[in-house]
Structures are given as C-alpha cells and as structure tokens.
C-alpha cells in the first residue's frame, strides 16, 4: 500500500508572526494596566461579589415582588447598609460614652489623688510588698505618676491613631463595596452570563461545574462566618452574664461584629477580664480568660470550618487549612479566597485523576447484524 504524502502546514510569513507577537504583548499590557488600576479596589470588588452571590436568592425574590431590577437593587443595598451600619452606630455610641466615663474618672483620679492600693495587691506572693510600696510612692508624687502614664500611654496613642486610620479606610471600602453591590444586583444576570461564557472558553466542558463549585463555596463561607459570629456572640453573652460584667448584650453585639475580624473577640473578653481584675475580682477575671480561650475562641476554630465544610462539601481538614491559610495570606477576605481556591483545585484534580470511561462492548445482536451485512 503506497504511503500518503505528509501534509505540510505552510509557515506563517515573518510579518504575520511579528504582528501576532505584538498583539499578545498589547493584550498582556492592557490586562496588566487594568489590574493595576483596579488593585486598590480589589477588596471592595471582592466583598461586593461575595455579598451578591450569597444574597442572590433574596434579591431574586425582591425583584419579583417589586417588579423591577433597580428598585430591588436599591432595597437590597439599603438592607445590607443597615445590617452593617446599625451595629457600628451602636458601638460608636457606646465608645463615646466609654471615653467620656474614662475621661471623668481620670480627671477625678488626678484631682483627688489615686485611691489606696487594693487588698489583693498585698496578697500577691513575693511581689506584694514591693508593688504596694510602688503604688504609695506614685500616689504621693503626681509628677512621677504623670510621666509614667505618659510613657506607657504613648504606644496606646499611636495604636489608637493607626486603628482609626484602618477603621476609616475600612469604612470607605465598605461604602464603595455597597455602591458596587447595586450594579452587581442590577446587572447580575448579564455578568453571570459573561462569567459562564469565559469559564467555558477557558476550562471547556467542566466550566459549569467549576462555577457551581465556586458559588457553593462562597455561600458556604458566608454561612460559616455569620453562623460562627452568632454562636460566638451567644457564648460570650452567657460568659459576661455569669461573670457579672455590665453591658453584656452590648459586649455580645461587639463580639458578633469583631468575630468577622481575625483576633477580634479576644479584644472584647480580654477587656472584660481586665475590668474584672481592676474591680478587685481576680477570680472572675481568671474565669473570663479561661472561658474566652476555651469557649468563645473555640467556637471560631471549630464551628466555622465545620459549617463551611458542610455547605461547600469540602473536607473539614482542608477547610480549616483554607480558612487559616487564606487569612494569613490575604487578610479578612482570605476567609473566602482560601476555601474557594481549594475547592476549585479539588474539583479540577478530581476530574483529571478520574479514570477514563470504559468502552461499552457491542451487543451480540449488533455484532451478528454487522457480520451479516459484511457477508451480504
């Protein structure tokens, strides 16, 4: 049998290759420029996408009730704003009252002189006598006391200024995220269609499964974050009530808000423990520290990965590593980025490692029919 001549593909002319090279360079430069421009808003864009994906069923319900995308988007953004701003306003009012109380107490403390040392200070082994003597010396020398307080409060002042800057930047990011959320709601169906088309062109047939995996993981993370925040607030409220800390409900609300921030709840129960210690209740202060470490913080370490793994169908160990590693790498938004990336990687790896489907053997009747046809 004669061999067929090989079909040779003609090479592209040098001019065409030169044009194609510059087309690729131009596209890469365009993408890099767009990413550089959008990089300062990355957190706000990602946050608005997470909220839109997590609350999309409720938006669809609002859209059906209000008979329009724009009214539903406005109501949805207003609801999200109230959920975020409401607790922040309560905490701000409480903070203003706390600062006023602290200022009055400090003014009276310097006017009337420091109070006598508490009795429990003398009962501290090995150091009680020295601490009491230092207390009395500082109480009799107001100038030395002011210098000591100024030296120790200077780092606190820098921390307060830095925290204020971070808080202000966070408010700007949240405000811009809510602004973007309106367009995510209004044009969500068209944006979703573009995302599916792009995913199909990049990933091929498994694209829809990957998009669904990412969506389910984001919803699962949101459920885990809010569920953990609510559980931590309830556990913290119980501890504050048992220890006799005033404003237990307000502190529980603060715990709910700060539980979405890494190392947030320890600031609340740690402050409560310090207050109990200053009130001459060292036993309840120790209880608050132990309860915060093994009850309040344990909720975040166990329940959050469990809820996320239940909703995203991701193994518990990988969910835990995704949450912790994501936070360490990307900050707060890493709670969503870490598990989502792991879920997508597992989905792609599972398809790649799956054995190919076995060939279906031909039926005996089909084989006989084929043989008869050949003989005929």
Short mmCIF file of C-alpha atoms in Angstrom, two decimals:
data_model
loop_
_atom_site.label_atom_id
_atom_site.label_comp_id
_atom_site.label_asym_id
_atom_site.label_seq_id
_atom_site.Cartn_x
_atom_site.Cartn_y
_atom_site.Cartn_z
CA UNK A 1 0.00 0.00 0.00
CA UNK A 2 1.50 3.31 -1.06
CA UNK A 3 2.19 5.82 1.67
CA UNK A 4 0.29 9.05 1.53
CA UNK A 5 2.45 12.15 1.31
CA UNK A 6 2.61 14.14 4.55
CA UNK A 7 0.52 17.27 4.55
CA UNK A 8 2.81 20.13 5.41
CA UNK A 9 1.44 23.23 7.05
CA UNK A 10 2.90 26.30 5.43
CA UNK A 11 4.81 28.54 7.80
CA UNK A 12 3.40 31.95 8.52
CA UNK A 13 5.28 34.81 6.91
CA UNK A 14 7.58 36.75 9.24
CA UNK A 15 5.36 39.83 9.04
CA UNK A 16 2.37 37.84 10.32
CA UNK A 17 4.36 36.35 13.22
CA UNK A 18 5.62 39.83 14.08
CA UNK A 19 2.05 41.19 14.16
CA UNK A 20 0.82 38.26 16.29
CA UNK A 21 3.64 38.81 18.80
CA UNK A 22 2.75 42.46 19.24
CA UNK A 23 -0.93 41.57 19.58
CA UNK A 24 -0.08 39.33 22.53
CA UNK A 25 2.16 41.99 24.05
CA UNK A 26 -0.59 44.59 23.69
CA UNK A 27 -3.19 42.32 25.32
CA UNK A 28 -0.87 41.50 28.23
CA UNK A 29 -0.09 45.18 28.73
CA UNK A 30 -3.80 46.02 28.63
CA UNK A 31 -4.65 43.36 31.21
CA UNK A 32 -1.75 44.42 33.45
CA UNK A 33 -2.82 48.06 33.25
CA UNK A 34 -6.43 47.25 34.12
CA UNK A 35 -5.34 45.11 37.08
CA UNK A 36 -3.06 47.91 38.31
CA UNK A 37 -5.93 50.41 38.16
CA UNK A 38 -8.38 48.09 39.93
CA UNK A 39 -5.90 46.81 42.53
CA UNK A 40 -6.76 49.49 45.17
CA UNK A 41 -10.41 48.44 44.90
CA UNK A 42 -9.74 44.70 44.95
CA UNK A 43 -11.14 44.22 48.46
CA UNK A 44 -14.28 46.25 47.73
CA UNK A 45 -14.91 44.44 44.43
CA UNK A 46 -14.42 41.03 46.00
CA UNK A 47 -16.57 41.94 49.01
CA UNK A 48 -19.43 43.14 46.79
CA UNK A 49 -19.20 39.94 44.71
CA UNK A 50 -19.33 37.80 47.85
CA UNK A 51 -22.41 39.64 49.16
CA UNK A 52 -24.13 39.50 45.76
CA UNK A 53 -23.54 35.76 45.34
CA UNK A 54 -24.57 34.98 48.93
CA UNK A 55 -27.77 37.05 48.83
CA UNK A 56 -28.75 36.44 45.21
CA UNK A 57 -31.85 34.30 46.02
CA UNK A 58 -33.20 37.07 48.27
CA UNK A 59 -32.57 39.64 45.54
CA UNK A 60 -34.48 37.49 43.04
CA UNK A 61 -37.37 37.36 45.50
CA UNK A 62 -37.28 41.16 45.92
CA UNK A 63 -37.12 41.60 42.16
CA UNK A 64 -40.29 39.55 41.76
CA UNK A 65 -42.11 41.47 44.49
CA UNK A 66 -41.02 44.96 43.39
CA UNK A 67 -41.32 44.20 39.65
CA UNK A 68 -38.01 45.70 38.66
CA UNK A 69 -34.27 45.27 38.97
CA UNK A 70 -33.49 48.84 40.04
CA UNK A 71 -35.95 49.01 43.00
CA UNK A 72 -34.87 45.55 44.16
CA UNK A 73 -31.19 46.54 43.95
CA UNK A 74 -31.84 49.73 45.93
CA UNK A 75 -33.75 47.87 48.67
CA UNK A 76 -31.09 45.16 48.81
CA UNK A 77 -28.27 47.70 49.19
CA UNK A 78 -30.27 49.56 51.86
CA UNK A 79 -30.77 46.32 53.81
CA UNK A 80 -27.07 45.47 53.63
CA UNK A 81 -26.20 49.01 54.73
CA UNK A 82 -28.48 48.78 57.76
CA UNK A 83 -27.04 45.39 58.72
CA UNK A 84 -23.50 46.78 58.59
CA UNK A 85 -24.02 50.35 59.81
CA UNK A 86 -26.54 49.51 62.57
CA UNK A 87 -24.12 47.65 64.87
CA UNK A 88 -21.37 50.16 64.03
CA UNK A 89 -23.57 53.06 65.22
CA UNK A 90 -24.39 51.26 68.48
CA UNK A 91 -20.73 50.53 69.09
CA UNK A 92 -19.75 54.12 68.29
CA UNK A 93 -22.30 55.49 70.77
CA UNK A 94 -21.06 53.06 73.41
CA UNK A 95 -17.47 54.02 72.65
CA UNK A 96 -18.24 57.73 73.06
CA UNK A 97 -19.89 57.05 76.42
CA UNK A 98 -16.91 54.91 77.47
CA UNK A 99 -14.42 57.63 76.53
CA UNK A 100 -16.44 60.23 78.46
CA UNK A 101 -16.57 57.97 81.53
CA UNK A 102 -12.83 57.28 81.31
CA UNK A 103 -12.06 60.99 80.97
CA UNK A 104 -14.17 61.88 84.03
CA UNK A 105 -12.60 59.07 86.04
CA UNK A 106 -9.07 60.15 85.11
CA UNK A 107 -9.84 63.79 85.92
CA UNK A 108 -11.20 62.84 89.34
CA UNK A 109 -8.29 60.46 89.91
CA UNK A 110 -5.72 63.22 89.42
CA UNK A 111 -7.78 65.81 91.34
CA UNK A 112 -8.38 63.67 94.44
CA UNK A 113 -5.26 61.56 94.23
CA UNK A 114 -5.01 57.83 93.48
CA UNK A 115 -7.08 55.55 95.71
CA UNK A 116 -5.35 53.34 98.28
CA UNK A 117 -3.88 50.10 96.92
CA UNK A 118 -6.35 47.21 96.81
CA UNK A 119 -6.04 44.44 99.36
CA UNK A 120 -5.40 41.74 96.78
CA UNK A 121 -2.24 43.57 95.70
CA UNK A 122 -0.64 42.85 99.07
CA UNK A 123 -1.58 39.15 98.84
CA UNK A 124 0.47 38.57 95.67
CA UNK A 125 3.31 36.18 96.61
CA UNK A 126 6.86 37.58 96.60
CA UNK A 127 5.91 40.87 94.92
CA UNK A 128 3.01 42.14 97.02
CA UNK A 129 5.03 44.36 99.37
CA UNK A 130 7.10 45.90 96.57
CA UNK A 131 4.02 46.60 94.44
CA UNK A 132 2.24 48.23 97.36
CA UNK A 133 5.27 50.41 98.13
CA UNK A 134 5.49 51.47 94.47
CA UNK A 135 1.77 52.28 94.47
CA UNK A 136 2.12 54.53 97.54
CA UNK A 137 5.22 56.26 96.14
CA UNK A 138 3.47 57.09 92.88
CA UNK A 139 0.37 58.24 94.77
CA UNK A 140 2.45 60.74 96.72
CA UNK A 141 4.35 62.00 93.66
CA UNK A 142 1.90 63.16 90.99
CA UNK A 143 4.64 64.34 88.61
CA UNK A 144 6.33 60.94 88.52
CA UNK A 145 2.94 59.29 88.04
CA UNK A 146 2.12 61.52 85.06
CA UNK A 147 5.50 60.79 83.45
CA UNK A 148 4.99 57.06 83.95
CA UNK A 149 1.49 57.16 82.47
CA UNK A 150 2.66 59.30 79.55
CA UNK A 151 5.42 56.81 78.77
CA UNK A 152 3.06 53.84 78.78
CA UNK A 153 0.16 55.59 77.06
CA UNK A 154 2.25 56.84 74.13
CA UNK A 155 2.21 53.42 72.37
CA UNK A 156 -1.53 53.24 73.04
CA UNK A 157 -1.98 56.63 71.40
CA UNK A 158 -0.08 55.51 68.30
CA UNK A 159 -2.13 52.32 68.23
CA UNK A 160 -5.37 54.32 68.51
CA UNK A 161 -4.33 56.60 65.64
CA UNK A 162 -3.38 53.62 63.46
CA UNK A 163 -6.59 51.83 64.35
CA UNK A 164 -8.56 54.96 63.45
CA UNK A 165 -6.89 55.11 60.04
CA UNK A 166 -7.60 51.44 59.40
CA UNK A 167 -11.19 51.90 60.56
CA UNK A 168 -11.66 54.89 58.26
CA UNK A 169 -10.17 53.04 55.30
CA UNK A 170 -12.42 50.09 56.09
CA UNK A 171 -15.49 52.33 56.09
CA UNK A 172 -14.50 53.73 52.70
CA UNK A 173 -14.03 50.21 51.32
CA UNK A 174 -17.41 49.11 52.71
CA UNK A 175 -19.12 52.18 51.27
CA UNK A 176 -17.59 51.57 47.85
CA UNK A 177 -18.48 47.86 48.08
CA UNK A 178 -22.14 48.73 48.72
CA UNK A 179 -22.00 51.16 45.78
CA UNK A 180 -20.70 48.34 43.56
CA UNK A 181 -23.27 45.96 45.02
CA UNK A 182 -26.06 47.97 43.38
CA UNK A 183 -24.61 47.25 39.93
CA UNK A 184 -23.88 43.64 40.87
CA UNK A 185 -27.57 43.22 41.66
CA UNK A 186 -28.91 45.18 38.71
CA UNK A 187 -26.65 43.61 36.07
CA UNK A 188 -26.02 40.31 37.84
CA UNK A 189 -27.68 38.10 35.23
CA UNK A 190 -25.66 39.62 32.39
CA UNK A 191 -22.43 39.46 34.42
CA UNK A 192 -23.18 35.84 35.30
CA UNK A 193 -23.65 35.02 31.61
CA UNK A 194 -20.29 36.60 30.77
CA UNK A 195 -18.64 34.66 33.58
CA UNK A 196 -20.08 31.37 32.35
CA UNK A 197 -19.02 32.08 28.76
CA UNK A 198 -15.49 32.98 29.84
CA UNK A 199 -15.28 29.90 32.06
CA UNK A 200 -16.41 27.64 29.21
CA UNK A 201 -13.81 29.08 26.84
CA UNK A 202 -11.04 28.70 29.43
CA UNK A 203 -11.95 25.42 31.16
CA UNK A 204 -14.03 23.69 28.50
CA UNK A 205 -16.81 21.22 29.42
CA UNK A 206 -16.14 21.23 33.22
CA UNK A 207 -16.67 25.00 33.35
CA UNK A 208 -20.23 24.96 34.70
CA UNK A 209 -19.25 22.51 37.44
CA UNK A 210 -16.36 24.76 38.47
CA UNK A 211 -18.60 27.85 38.53
CA UNK A 212 -21.13 26.00 40.67
CA UNK A 213 -18.38 24.78 43.00
CA UNK A 214 -17.08 28.31 43.49
CA UNK A 215 -20.57 29.67 44.09
CA UNK A 216 -21.43 26.97 46.64
CA UNK A 217 -18.13 27.51 48.45
CA UNK A 218 -18.67 31.28 48.71
CA UNK A 219 -22.20 30.76 50.05
CA UNK A 220 -20.88 28.16 52.48
CA UNK A 221 -18.18 30.51 53.74
CA UNK A 222 -20.73 33.29 54.27
CA UNK A 223 -22.96 30.89 56.22
CA UNK A 224 -19.94 29.79 58.25
CA UNK A 225 -18.83 33.35 59.01
CA UNK A 226 -22.28 34.59 60.06
CA UNK A 227 -23.14 31.38 61.91
CA UNK A 228 -19.86 31.49 63.80
CA UNK A 229 -20.33 35.17 64.64
CA UNK A 230 -23.80 34.47 66.04
CA UNK A 231 -22.58 31.46 68.03
CA UNK A 232 -19.65 33.41 69.46
CA UNK A 233 -21.93 36.28 70.45
CA UNK A 234 -24.31 33.92 72.28
CA UNK A 235 -21.48 32.10 74.10
CA UNK A 236 -19.84 35.42 75.00
CA UNK A 237 -23.13 36.86 76.32
CA UNK A 238 -23.51 33.85 78.61
CA UNK A 239 -19.98 34.31 79.97
CA UNK A 240 -20.45 38.05 80.54
CA UNK A 241 -23.72 37.47 82.39
CA UNK A 242 -22.23 34.75 84.61
CA UNK A 243 -19.18 36.89 85.46
CA UNK A 244 -21.34 39.92 86.21
CA UNK A 245 -19.87 42.17 83.52
CA UNK A 246 -22.14 45.18 82.86
CA UNK A 247 -23.48 45.72 79.35
CA UNK A 248 -23.37 42.02 78.48
CA UNK A 249 -25.73 42.39 75.49
CA UNK A 250 -23.76 45.31 74.07
CA UNK A 251 -20.50 43.41 74.52
CA UNK A 252 -22.07 40.38 72.83
CA UNK A 253 -23.04 42.61 69.88
CA UNK A 254 -19.46 43.86 69.74
CA UNK A 255 -18.28 40.24 69.76
CA UNK A 256 -20.61 39.47 66.83
CA UNK A 257 -19.13 42.31 64.77
CA UNK A 258 -15.49 41.69 65.70
CA UNK A 259 -15.76 37.93 65.18
CA UNK A 260 -15.54 38.61 61.44
CA UNK A 261 -12.09 40.14 62.04
CA UNK A 262 -9.09 37.97 62.97
CA UNK A 263 -8.31 38.19 66.70
CA UNK A 264 -11.40 40.33 67.23
CA UNK A 265 -13.31 38.59 70.08
CA UNK A 266 -10.23 38.38 72.39
CA UNK A 267 -10.24 42.17 72.45
CA UNK A 268 -13.73 42.06 73.99
CA UNK A 269 -13.38 39.29 76.55
CA UNK A 270 -9.81 40.39 77.31
CA UNK A 271 -11.08 43.87 78.11
CA UNK A 272 -13.80 42.36 80.30
CA UNK A 273 -11.16 40.35 82.18
CA UNK A 274 -9.08 43.49 82.76
CA UNK A 275 -12.16 45.31 84.06
CA UNK A 276 -12.93 42.47 86.48
CA UNK A 277 -9.33 42.48 87.68
CA UNK A 278 -9.43 46.23 88.32
CA UNK A 279 -12.68 45.80 90.23
CA UNK A 280 -10.92 43.53 92.72
CA UNK A 281 -12.34 40.29 91.32
CA UNK A 282 -9.26 38.33 90.20
CA UNK A 283 -11.13 35.01 90.37
CA UNK A 284 -13.76 36.14 87.87
CA UNK A 285 -11.01 37.71 85.75
CA UNK A 286 -9.24 34.34 85.52
CA UNK A 287 -12.60 32.72 84.73
CA UNK A 288 -13.16 35.22 81.90
CA UNK A 289 -9.74 34.49 80.40
CA UNK A 290 -10.20 30.70 80.58
CA UNK A 291 -13.77 30.94 79.28
CA UNK A 292 -12.65 33.18 76.42
CA UNK A 293 -9.82 30.87 75.39
CA UNK A 294 -11.63 27.54 75.62
CA UNK A 295 -15.24 28.54 74.91
CA UNK A 296 -15.53 31.75 72.88
CA UNK A 297 -12.43 31.30 70.72
CA UNK A 298 -13.03 27.56 70.35
CA UNK A 299 -16.28 28.35 68.53
CA UNK A 300 -14.31 30.14 65.81
CA UNK A 301 -11.76 27.34 65.50
CA UNK A 302 -14.29 24.51 65.26
CA UNK A 303 -17.74 25.68 64.17
CA UNK A 304 -16.64 27.95 61.30
CA UNK A 305 -14.68 25.25 59.39
CA UNK A 306 -17.45 22.74 60.16
CA UNK A 307 -20.21 24.95 58.73
CA UNK A 308 -18.12 25.81 55.68
CA UNK A 309 -17.28 22.15 55.02
CA UNK A 310 -20.97 21.19 55.34
CA UNK A 311 -22.07 23.81 52.82
CA UNK A 312 -19.19 23.54 50.35
CA UNK A 313 -18.72 19.74 50.53
CA UNK A 314 -15.03 20.34 51.26
CA UNK A 315 -13.25 18.05 53.76
CA UNK A 316 -13.03 19.54 57.23
CA UNK A 317 -9.22 19.46 57.38
CA UNK A 318 -8.86 21.24 54.02
CA UNK A 319 -11.50 23.78 55.03
CA UNK A 320 -9.59 24.54 58.24
CA UNK A 321 -6.33 24.96 56.32
CA UNK A 322 -8.08 27.07 53.67
CA UNK A 323 -9.57 29.43 56.26
CA UNK A 324 -6.38 29.87 58.30
CA UNK A 325 -4.04 29.99 55.31
CA UNK A 326 -6.33 32.37 53.45
CA UNK A 327 -6.48 34.79 56.39
CA UNK A 328 -2.69 34.69 56.81
CA UNK A 329 -2.14 35.31 53.09
CA UNK A 330 -4.96 37.69 52.10
CA UNK A 331 -6.35 39.14 55.34
CA UNK A 332 -10.06 39.03 56.10
CA UNK A 333 -11.09 38.27 52.51
CA UNK A 334 -8.83 35.22 52.68
CA UNK A 335 -11.65 33.53 54.60
CA UNK A 336 -13.45 33.38 51.24
CA UNK A 337 -10.44 33.09 48.92
CA UNK A 338 -8.72 30.17 50.69
CA UNK A 339 -11.58 27.61 50.76
CA UNK A 340 -12.78 28.64 47.29
CA UNK A 341 -9.36 28.07 45.70
CA UNK A 342 -9.00 24.70 47.44
CA UNK A 343 -12.50 23.64 46.36
CA UNK A 344 -11.77 24.56 42.73
CA UNK A 345 -8.40 22.77 42.85
CA UNK A 346 -10.01 19.62 44.25
CA UNK A 347 -12.74 19.71 41.60
CA UNK A 348 -10.21 20.08 38.77
CA UNK A 349 -7.88 17.47 40.28
CA UNK A 350 -10.74 15.02 40.73
CA UNK A 351 -11.68 15.30 37.07
CA UNK A 352 -8.06 14.95 35.97
CA UNK A 353 -7.40 11.88 38.14
CA UNK A 354 -10.71 10.17 37.37
CA UNK A 355 -10.27 7.01 35.26
CA UNK A 356 -11.48 7.32 31.68
CA UNK A 357 -14.91 5.82 31.00
CA UNK A 358 -14.72 2.21 29.88
CA UNK A 359 -15.69 1.42 26.30
CA UNK A 360 -19.20 -0.03 26.04
CA UNK A 361 -18.99 -3.52 24.45
CA UNK A 362 -21.14 -4.13 21.41
CA UNK A 363 -24.24 -6.29 21.92
CA UNK A 364 -24.31 -9.81 20.38
CA UNK A 365 -27.23 -8.87 18.18
CA UNK A 366 -25.37 -5.87 16.85
CA UNK A 367 -22.30 -7.99 16.10
CA UNK A 368 -24.38 -10.60 14.22
CA UNK A 369 -26.09 -7.90 12.21
CA UNK A 370 -22.76 -6.37 11.29
CA UNK A 371 -21.41 -9.79 10.19
CA UNK A 372 -24.46 -10.44 8.03
CA UNK A 373 -24.07 -7.08 6.38
CA UNK A 374 -20.42 -7.82 5.56
CA UNK A 375 -21.27 -11.21 4.13
CA UNK A 376 -24.02 -9.76 2.02
#
